Coordinates of C-alpha atoms in Angstrom, one line a residue:
X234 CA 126.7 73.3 100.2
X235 CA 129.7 75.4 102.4
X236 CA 132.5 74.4 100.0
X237 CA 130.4 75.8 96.8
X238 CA 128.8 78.7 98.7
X239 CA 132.7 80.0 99.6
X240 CA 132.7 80.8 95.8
X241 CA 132.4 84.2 95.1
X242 CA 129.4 83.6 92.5
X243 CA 127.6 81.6 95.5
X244 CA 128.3 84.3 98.0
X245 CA 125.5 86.4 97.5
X246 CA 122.9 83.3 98.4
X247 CA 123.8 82.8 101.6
X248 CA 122.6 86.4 101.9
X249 CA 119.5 85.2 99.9
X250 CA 118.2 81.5 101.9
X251 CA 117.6 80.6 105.3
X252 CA 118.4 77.4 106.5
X253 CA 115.4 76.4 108.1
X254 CA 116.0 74.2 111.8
X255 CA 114.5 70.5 111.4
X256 CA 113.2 69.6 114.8
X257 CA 113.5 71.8 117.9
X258 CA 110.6 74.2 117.7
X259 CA 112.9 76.8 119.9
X260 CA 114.6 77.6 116.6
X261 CA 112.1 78.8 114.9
X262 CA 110.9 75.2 113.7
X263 CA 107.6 75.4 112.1
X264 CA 105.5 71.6 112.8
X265 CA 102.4 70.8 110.7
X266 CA 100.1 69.7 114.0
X267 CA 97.5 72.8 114.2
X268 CA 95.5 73.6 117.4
X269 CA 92.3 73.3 117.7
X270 CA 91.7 77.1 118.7
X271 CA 93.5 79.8 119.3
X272 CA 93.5 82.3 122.3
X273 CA 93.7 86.2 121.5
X274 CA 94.6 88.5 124.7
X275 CA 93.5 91.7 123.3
X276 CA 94.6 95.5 125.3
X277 CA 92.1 98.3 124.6
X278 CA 93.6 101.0 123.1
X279 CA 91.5 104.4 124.3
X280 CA 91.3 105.6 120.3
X281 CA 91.3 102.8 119.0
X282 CA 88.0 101.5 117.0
X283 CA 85.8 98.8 117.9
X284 CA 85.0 97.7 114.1
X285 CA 86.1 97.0 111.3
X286 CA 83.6 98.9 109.2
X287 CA 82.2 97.3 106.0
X288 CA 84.4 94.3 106.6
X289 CA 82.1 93.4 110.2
X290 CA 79.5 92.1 107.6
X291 CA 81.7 89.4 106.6
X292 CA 81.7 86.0 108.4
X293 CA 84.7 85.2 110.8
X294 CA 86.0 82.5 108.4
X295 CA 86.1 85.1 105.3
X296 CA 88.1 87.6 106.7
X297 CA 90.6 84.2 108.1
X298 CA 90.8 83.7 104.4
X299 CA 91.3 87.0 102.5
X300 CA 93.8 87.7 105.3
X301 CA 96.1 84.9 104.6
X302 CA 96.6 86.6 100.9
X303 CA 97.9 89.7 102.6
X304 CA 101.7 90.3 102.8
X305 CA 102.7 90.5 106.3
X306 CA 103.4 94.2 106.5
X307 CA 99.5 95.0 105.1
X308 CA 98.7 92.2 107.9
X309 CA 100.3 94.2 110.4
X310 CA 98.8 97.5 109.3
X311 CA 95.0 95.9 109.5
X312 CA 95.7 94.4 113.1
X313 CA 96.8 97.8 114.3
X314 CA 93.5 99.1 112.7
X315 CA 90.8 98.7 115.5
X316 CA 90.3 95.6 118.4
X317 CA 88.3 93.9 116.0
X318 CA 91.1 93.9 113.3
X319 CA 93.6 92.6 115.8
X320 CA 91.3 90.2 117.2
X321 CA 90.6 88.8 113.5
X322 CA 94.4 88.8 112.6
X323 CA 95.3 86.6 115.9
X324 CA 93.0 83.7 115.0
X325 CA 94.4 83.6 111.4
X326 CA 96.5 80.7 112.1
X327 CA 99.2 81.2 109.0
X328 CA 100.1 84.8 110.8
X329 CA 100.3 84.2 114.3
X330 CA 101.9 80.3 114.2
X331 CA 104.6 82.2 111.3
X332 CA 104.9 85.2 114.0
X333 CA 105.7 82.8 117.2
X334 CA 107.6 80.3 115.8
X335 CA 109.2 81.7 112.4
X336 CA 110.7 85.2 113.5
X337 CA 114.2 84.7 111.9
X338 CA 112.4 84.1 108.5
X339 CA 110.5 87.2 109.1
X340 CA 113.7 89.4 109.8
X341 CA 115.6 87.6 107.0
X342 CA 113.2 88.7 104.5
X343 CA 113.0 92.2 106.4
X344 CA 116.7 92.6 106.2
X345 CA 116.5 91.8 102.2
X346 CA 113.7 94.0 101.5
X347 CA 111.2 91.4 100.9
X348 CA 108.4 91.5 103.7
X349 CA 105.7 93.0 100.7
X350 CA 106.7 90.1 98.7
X351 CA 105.0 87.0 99.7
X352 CA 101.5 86.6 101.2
X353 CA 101.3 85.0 105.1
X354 CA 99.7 82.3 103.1
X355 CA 102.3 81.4 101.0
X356 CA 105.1 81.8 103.1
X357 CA 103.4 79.8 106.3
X358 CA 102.6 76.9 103.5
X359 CA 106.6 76.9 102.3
X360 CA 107.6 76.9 106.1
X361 CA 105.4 73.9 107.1
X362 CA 106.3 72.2 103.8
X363 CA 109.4 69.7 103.8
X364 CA 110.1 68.9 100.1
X365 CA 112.9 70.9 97.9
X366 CA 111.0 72.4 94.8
X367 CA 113.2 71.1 92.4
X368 CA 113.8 67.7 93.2
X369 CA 111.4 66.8 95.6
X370 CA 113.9 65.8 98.5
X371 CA 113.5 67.2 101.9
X372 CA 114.7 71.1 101.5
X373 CA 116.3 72.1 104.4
X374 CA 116.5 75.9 102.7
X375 CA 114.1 78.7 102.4
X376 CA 115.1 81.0 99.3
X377 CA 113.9 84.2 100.6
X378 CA 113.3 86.0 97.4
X379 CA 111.3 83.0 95.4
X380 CA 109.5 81.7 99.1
X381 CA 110.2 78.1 98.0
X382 CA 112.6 75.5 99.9
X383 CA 115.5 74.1 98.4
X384 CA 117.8 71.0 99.1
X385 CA 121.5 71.5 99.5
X386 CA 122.6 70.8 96.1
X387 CA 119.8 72.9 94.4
X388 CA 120.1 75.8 96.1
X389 CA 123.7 76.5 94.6
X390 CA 122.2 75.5 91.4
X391 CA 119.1 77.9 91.7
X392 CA 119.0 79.5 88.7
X393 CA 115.5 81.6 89.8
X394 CA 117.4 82.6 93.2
X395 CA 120.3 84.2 91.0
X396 CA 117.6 86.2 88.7
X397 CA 115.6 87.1 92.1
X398 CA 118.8 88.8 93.1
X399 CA 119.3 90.9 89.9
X400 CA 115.7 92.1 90.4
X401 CA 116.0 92.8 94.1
X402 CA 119.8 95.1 92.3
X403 CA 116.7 97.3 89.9
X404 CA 116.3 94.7 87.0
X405 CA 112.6 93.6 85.6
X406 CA 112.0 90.2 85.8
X407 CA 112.3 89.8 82.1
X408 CA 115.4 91.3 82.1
X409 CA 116.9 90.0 85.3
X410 CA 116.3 86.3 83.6
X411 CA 117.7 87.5 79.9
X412 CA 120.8 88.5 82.3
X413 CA 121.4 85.3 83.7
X414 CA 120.2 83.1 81.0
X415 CA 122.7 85.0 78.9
X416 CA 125.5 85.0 81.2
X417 CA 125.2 80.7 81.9
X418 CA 125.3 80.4 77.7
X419 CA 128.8 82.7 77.7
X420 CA 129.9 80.6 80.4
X421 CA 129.5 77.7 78.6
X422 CA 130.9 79.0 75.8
X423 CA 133.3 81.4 76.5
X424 CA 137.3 80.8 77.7
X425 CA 136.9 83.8 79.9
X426 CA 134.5 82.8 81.9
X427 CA 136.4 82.6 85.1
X428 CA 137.4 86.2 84.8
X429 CA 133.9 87.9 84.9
X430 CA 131.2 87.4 87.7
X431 CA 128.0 88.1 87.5
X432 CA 127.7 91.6 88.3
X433 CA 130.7 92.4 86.1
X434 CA 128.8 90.6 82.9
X435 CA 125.1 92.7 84.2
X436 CA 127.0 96.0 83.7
X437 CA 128.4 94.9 80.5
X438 CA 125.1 93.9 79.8
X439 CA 123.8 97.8 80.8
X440 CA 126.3 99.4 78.4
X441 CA 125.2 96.9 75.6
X442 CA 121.3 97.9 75.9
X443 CA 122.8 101.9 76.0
X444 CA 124.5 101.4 72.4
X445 CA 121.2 99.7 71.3
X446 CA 118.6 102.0 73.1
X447 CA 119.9 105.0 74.0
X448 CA 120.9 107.3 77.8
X449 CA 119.7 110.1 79.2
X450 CA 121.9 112.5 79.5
X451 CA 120.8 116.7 79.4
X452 CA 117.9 118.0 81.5
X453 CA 115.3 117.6 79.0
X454 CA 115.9 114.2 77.6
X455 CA 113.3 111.2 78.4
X456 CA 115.1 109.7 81.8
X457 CA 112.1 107.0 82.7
X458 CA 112.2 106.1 78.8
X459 CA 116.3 105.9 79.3
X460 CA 116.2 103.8 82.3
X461 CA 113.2 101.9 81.4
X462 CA 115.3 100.7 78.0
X463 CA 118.2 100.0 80.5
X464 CA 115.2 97.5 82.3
X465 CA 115.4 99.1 85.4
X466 CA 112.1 98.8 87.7
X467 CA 109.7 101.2 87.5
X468 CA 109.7 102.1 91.3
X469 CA 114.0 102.6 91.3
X470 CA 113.1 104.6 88.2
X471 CA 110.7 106.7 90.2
X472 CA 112.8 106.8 93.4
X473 CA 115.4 108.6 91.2
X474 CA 113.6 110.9 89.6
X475 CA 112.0 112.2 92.0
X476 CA 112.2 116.4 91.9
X477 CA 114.2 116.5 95.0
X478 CA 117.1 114.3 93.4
X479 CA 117.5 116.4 90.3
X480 CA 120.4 118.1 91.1
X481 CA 122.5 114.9 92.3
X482 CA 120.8 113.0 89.2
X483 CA 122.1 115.3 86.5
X484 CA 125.7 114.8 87.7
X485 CA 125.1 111.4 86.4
X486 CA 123.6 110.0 83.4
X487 CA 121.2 106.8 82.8
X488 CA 123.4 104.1 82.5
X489 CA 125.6 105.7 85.2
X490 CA 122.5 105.5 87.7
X491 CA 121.6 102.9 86.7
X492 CA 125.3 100.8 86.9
X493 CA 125.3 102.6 90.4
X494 CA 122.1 101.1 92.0
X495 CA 122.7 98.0 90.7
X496 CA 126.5 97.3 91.7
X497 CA 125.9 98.8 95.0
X498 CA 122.8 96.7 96.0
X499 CA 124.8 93.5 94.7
X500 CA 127.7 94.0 96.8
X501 CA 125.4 94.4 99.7
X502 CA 124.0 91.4 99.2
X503 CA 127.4 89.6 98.3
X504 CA 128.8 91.0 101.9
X505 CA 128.2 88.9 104.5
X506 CA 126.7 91.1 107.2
X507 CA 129.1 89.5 109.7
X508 CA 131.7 90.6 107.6
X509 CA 131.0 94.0 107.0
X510 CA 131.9 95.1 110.6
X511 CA 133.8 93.2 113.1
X512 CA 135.8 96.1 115.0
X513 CA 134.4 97.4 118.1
X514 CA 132.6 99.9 117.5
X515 CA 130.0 101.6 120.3
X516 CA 127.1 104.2 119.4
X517 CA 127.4 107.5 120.6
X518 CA 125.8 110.9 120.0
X519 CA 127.3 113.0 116.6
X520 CA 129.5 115.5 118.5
X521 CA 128.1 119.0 118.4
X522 CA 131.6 120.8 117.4
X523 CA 134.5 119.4 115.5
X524 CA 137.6 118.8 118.0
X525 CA 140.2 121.8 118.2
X526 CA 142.0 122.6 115.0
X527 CA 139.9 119.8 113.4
X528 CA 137.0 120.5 110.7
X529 CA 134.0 118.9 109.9
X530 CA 134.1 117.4 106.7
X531 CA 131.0 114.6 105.5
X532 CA 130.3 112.0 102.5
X533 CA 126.8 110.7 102.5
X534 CA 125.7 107.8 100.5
X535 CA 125.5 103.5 101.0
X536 CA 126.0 102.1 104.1
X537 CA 128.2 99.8 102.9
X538 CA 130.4 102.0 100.6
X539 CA 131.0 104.2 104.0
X540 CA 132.2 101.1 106.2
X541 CA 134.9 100.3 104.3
X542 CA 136.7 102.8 106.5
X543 CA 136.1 100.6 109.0
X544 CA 138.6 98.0 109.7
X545 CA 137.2 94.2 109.5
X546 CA 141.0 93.4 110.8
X547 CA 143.5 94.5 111.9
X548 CA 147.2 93.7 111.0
X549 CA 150.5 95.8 111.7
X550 CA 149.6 97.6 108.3
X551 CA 147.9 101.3 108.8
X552 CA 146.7 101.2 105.3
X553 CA 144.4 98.2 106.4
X554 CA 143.1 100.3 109.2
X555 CA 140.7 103.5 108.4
X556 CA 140.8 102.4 104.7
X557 CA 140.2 105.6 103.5
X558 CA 141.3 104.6 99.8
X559 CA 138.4 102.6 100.1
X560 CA 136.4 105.9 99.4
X561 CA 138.2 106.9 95.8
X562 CA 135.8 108.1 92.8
X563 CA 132.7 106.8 94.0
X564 CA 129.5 107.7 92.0
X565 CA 127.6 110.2 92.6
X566 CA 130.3 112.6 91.9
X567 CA 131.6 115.8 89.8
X568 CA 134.9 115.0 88.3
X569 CA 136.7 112.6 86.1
X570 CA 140.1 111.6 87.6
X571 CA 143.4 111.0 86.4
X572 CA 143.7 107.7 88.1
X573 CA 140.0 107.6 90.0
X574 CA 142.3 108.1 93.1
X575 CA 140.4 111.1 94.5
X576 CA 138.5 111.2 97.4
X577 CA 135.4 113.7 97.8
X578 CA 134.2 115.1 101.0
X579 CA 131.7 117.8 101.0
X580 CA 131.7 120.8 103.2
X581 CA 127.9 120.6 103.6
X582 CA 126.0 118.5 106.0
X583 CA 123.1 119.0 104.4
X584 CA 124.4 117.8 101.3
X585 CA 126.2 114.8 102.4
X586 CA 122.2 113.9 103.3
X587 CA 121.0 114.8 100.3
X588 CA 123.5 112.4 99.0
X589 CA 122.3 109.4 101.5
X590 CA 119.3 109.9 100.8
X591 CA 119.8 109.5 97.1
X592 CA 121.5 106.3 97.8
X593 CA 118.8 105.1 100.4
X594 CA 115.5 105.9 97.5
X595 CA 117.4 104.2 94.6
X596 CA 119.2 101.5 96.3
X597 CA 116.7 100.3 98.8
X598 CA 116.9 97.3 101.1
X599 CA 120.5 98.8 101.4
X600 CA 121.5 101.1 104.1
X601 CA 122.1 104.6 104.0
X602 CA 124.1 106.9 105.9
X603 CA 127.0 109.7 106.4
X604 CA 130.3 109.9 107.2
X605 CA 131.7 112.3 109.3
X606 CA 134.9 113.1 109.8
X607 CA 137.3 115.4 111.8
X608 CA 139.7 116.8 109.2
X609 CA 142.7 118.6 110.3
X610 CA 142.7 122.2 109.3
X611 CA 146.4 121.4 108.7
X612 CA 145.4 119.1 106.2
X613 CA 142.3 121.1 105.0
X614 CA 144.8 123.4 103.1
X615 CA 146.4 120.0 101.2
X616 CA 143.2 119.1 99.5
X617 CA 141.7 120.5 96.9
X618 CA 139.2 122.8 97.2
X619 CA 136.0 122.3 94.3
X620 CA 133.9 125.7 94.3
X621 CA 131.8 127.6 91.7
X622 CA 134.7 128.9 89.9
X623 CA 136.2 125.2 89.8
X624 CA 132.6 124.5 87.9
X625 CA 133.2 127.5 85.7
X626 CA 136.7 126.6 84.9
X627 CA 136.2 122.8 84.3
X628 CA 132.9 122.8 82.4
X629 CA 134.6 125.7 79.9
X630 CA 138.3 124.3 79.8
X631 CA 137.3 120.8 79.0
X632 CA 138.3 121.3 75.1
X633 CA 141.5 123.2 76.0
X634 CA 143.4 120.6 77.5
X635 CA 144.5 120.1 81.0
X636 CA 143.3 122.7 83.4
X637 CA 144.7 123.7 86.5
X638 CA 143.3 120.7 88.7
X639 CA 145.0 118.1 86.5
X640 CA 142.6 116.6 85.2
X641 CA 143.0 114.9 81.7
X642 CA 141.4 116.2 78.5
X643 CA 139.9 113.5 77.5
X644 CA 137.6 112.7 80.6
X645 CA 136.6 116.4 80.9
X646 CA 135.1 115.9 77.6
X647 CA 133.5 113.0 78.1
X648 CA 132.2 114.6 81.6
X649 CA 130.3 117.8 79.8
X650 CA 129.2 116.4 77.0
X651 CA 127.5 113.8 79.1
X652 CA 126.3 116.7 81.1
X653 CA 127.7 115.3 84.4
X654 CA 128.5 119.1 85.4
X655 CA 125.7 120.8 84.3
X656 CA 122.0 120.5 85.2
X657 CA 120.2 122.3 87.7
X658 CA 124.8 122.5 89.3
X659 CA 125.9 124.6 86.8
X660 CA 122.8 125.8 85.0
X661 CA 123.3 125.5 81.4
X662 CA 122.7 122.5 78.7
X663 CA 125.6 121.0 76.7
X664 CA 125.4 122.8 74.1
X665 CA 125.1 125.9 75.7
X666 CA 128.7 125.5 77.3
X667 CA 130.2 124.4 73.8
X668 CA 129.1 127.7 72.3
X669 CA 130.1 129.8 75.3
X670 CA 133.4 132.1 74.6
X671 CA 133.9 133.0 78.1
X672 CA 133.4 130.6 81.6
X673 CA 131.8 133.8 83.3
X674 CA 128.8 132.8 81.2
X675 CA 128.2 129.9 82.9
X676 CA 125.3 130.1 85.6
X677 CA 126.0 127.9 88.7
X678 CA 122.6 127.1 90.5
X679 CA 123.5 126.8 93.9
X680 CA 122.1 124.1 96.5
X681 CA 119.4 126.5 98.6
X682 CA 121.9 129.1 98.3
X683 CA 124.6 127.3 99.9
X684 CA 127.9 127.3 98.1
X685 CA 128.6 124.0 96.4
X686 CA 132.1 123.0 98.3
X687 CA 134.1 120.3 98.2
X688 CA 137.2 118.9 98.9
X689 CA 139.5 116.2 97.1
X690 CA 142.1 114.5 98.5
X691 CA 144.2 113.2 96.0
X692 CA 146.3 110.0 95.9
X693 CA 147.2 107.1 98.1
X694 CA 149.5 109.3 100.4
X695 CA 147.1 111.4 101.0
X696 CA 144.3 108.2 101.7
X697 CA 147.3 107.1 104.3
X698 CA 147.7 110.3 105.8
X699 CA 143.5 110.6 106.5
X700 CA 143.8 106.8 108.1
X701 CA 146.2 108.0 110.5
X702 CA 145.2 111.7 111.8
X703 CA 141.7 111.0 111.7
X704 CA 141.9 107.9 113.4
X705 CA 139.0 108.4 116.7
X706 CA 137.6 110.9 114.8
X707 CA 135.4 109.2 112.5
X708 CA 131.7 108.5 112.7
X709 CA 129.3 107.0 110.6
X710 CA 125.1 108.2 111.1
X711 CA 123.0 105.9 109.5
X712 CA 119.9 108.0 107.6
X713 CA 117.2 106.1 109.3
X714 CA 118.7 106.7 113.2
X715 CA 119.7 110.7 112.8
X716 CA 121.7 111.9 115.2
X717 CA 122.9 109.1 116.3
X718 CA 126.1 107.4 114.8
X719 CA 128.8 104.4 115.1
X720 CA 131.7 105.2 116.3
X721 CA 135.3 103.6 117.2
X722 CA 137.5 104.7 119.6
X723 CA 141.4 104.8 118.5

């Protein structure tokens, strides 16, 4: 299984199966022999209930059974109820033998986003089972996604642990399976095959179902109806249309959300975590002020997307360092490049979060978080500075060629007629703009009356040039520990 699990097709499963131990229980080893009874030390909590309510009525052996078809987060929730809850919960054997000796299984499927998924039943029968669900040998794998156990040689062959991954990236089921089942058939088939992974043939895949079903694109259009066409799940569907995301969301369109969500959630799971971060790195408090001469400058969005500024190694090479090329035209953004090689910071710290936050709703198990990073004023007065006028200028000179921030025709247009600029940012529909003789027409909508700033840095000079006088100056605050960030030291 290593040699076909180095491929980059395979990567992603190692993120997706456990290997399971096979004999020494201080590994997590689940064995079939079940005690006799159980013993419960219960604390007493001063507000905390002595009954269960309705459910006392029920016979000890009832409530042992109902439990067991209870994920193990509700589990967790009903033993934190009352004494009598936790009580009950600690004699369900399932739970507490999964609990004592499975805890890696547990945080695997926490890491992944997949506690809710399977019942303690189910996943306590899979762990004390030995045989691989395809063949019937003994499967020394647990696929987290599917709770089943696989053999060596299935488990690369898995072809519902490659669909459970496209639906973990947004997809239905239905349309996580027509993905794959499609994309073995062109493999098969097609000479081209070893050009084109997986994630590269589900965005092709995206785009297809956009020329057949429609996008979303202006303010009013049907964006649940766009996305649902697309087959995204209902709950990333909801997660990015909540009201609180409209102004990020309308610099974006359907198919460009939905592209987003579901390249950035597979190249989470592709990563190895061990890979994702080898340099030292400590955690420290965010500092209160920028250093002298320096300014604050902040990008918020995937964990993942952010790190790449970190270095995994480190050779002679400064452009292998701080990576800050890593960081060109990333979506969500506001402006079609000449050669993508801009890089966006925003002035805001409050808008950096609203952009993590984005990213942590839509692309959930992956991490969120914001960069921040001490910006020489020297430098400050290189980049390019994106303000209301810019959003005047660009929205309005998009079908009079190249405007003053050298951007080409061409991808202007594309940008406001897909209404990437406009929205609840600069106020007005498409068509709107096109009829507009002058750019002073244009209503910007600012963020709670904060100025909508940016800065681009443009080219791979000016990448370079961040890697090196920024180096020790850089700190990345993931959403869910505020305040607290990773940092390295030059």
């Amino acid at each position: 299984m290593a040699e076909d699990m180095d491929s980059y097709e395979n990567a992603l499963i190692q993120r997706l199966v456990l290997r399971l131990p096979n004999t020494d229980p201080a590994e997590d080893n689940l064995k079939i022999d079940r005690p006799a009874s159980m013993s419960s030390s219960v604390t007493r909590s001063p507000d905390a209930s002595p009954s269960m309510g309705t459910l006392e009525a029920l016979p000890l052996e009832l409530l042992q059974h109902i439990s067991e078809f209870l994920d193990f987060r509700a589990i967790s929730r009903l033993r934190r109820t009352c004494l009598k809850g936790r009580e009950t919960v600690d004699t369900v054997l399932a739970y507490s033998r999964t609990v004592t000796h499975a805890s890696k299984a547990l945080a695997a499927l926490g890491k992944i986003g997949m506690m809710r998924h399977h019942s303690v039943g189910a996943l306590y029968a899979t762990l004390v089972s030995q045989e691989c669900a395809s063949c019937g040998a003994s499967g020394a794998c647990l696929s987290l996604p599917t709770c089943e156990r696989f053999c060596d040689d299935c488990v690369c062959k898995s072809h519902a642990i490659r669909v459970a991954a496209l639906e973990i990236c947004g997809f239905t089921s239905a349309v996580a399976d027509e993905i794959f089942s499609a994309y073995e058939t062109w493999k098969e088939t097609s000479e081209f095959a070893h050009s084109q992974d997986l994630i590269d043939f589900a965005t092709q895949f995206i785009e297809s179902l956009v020329y057949h079903r429609g996008n979303a694109i202006a303010y009013e259009d049907d964006w649940d109806s766009a996305l649902e066409g697309l087959g995204i799940r209902p709950e990333k569907r909801h997660a990015l249309l909540k009201a609180e995301h409209t102004e990020l969301r309308m610099r974006g369109t359907a198919e460009t959300w939905a592209k987003y969500m579901v390249e950035t959630t597979y190249g989470w799971l592709w990563s190895p975590e061990k890979d994702r971060l080898s340099a030292p790195t400590i955690t420290v408090a965010l500092p209160a002020t920028p250093p002298q001469d320096h300014v604050m400058l902040y990008k918020g969005g995937a964990m993942t997307h952010l790190q790449c500024v970190w270095p995994a190694w480190e050779p002679d090479d400064v452009k292998f360092g701080f990576n800050f090329g890593t960081l060109f035209f990333r979506q969500p953004t506001d402006f079609s490049p000449d050669n993508s090689s801009l890089i966006y910071f925003a002035e805001s710290e409050e808008w950096a979060h609203r952009c993590a936050k984005l990213a942590d709703d839509i692309c959930y198990p992956v991490p969120a978080a914001i960069l921040h990073v001490a910006v020489p004023s020297s430098m400050i007065d290189k980049a390019t500075r994106i303000a209301d006028e810019d959003f005047k200028q660009l929205a309005f000179k998009c079908l009079q060629g190249r405007n003053r921030l050298g951007i080409r025709r061409q991808n202007l247009r594309l940008y406001v007629k897909a209404s990437l600029l406009l929205g609840q940012v600069c106020g007005n529909s498409t068509a709107q703009v096109e009829e507009f003789t002058d750019p002073e027409q244009i209503t910007i909508v600012k963020m709670e009356g904060e100025e909508p700033l940016q800065y681009a840095f443009v080219g791979d000079a000016m990448a370079l040039e961040l890697n090196d006088k920024c180096n020790g100056k850089i700190w990345i605050e993931e959403l869910r520990r505020e305040g607290l960030a990773m940092y390295r030291e030059a």
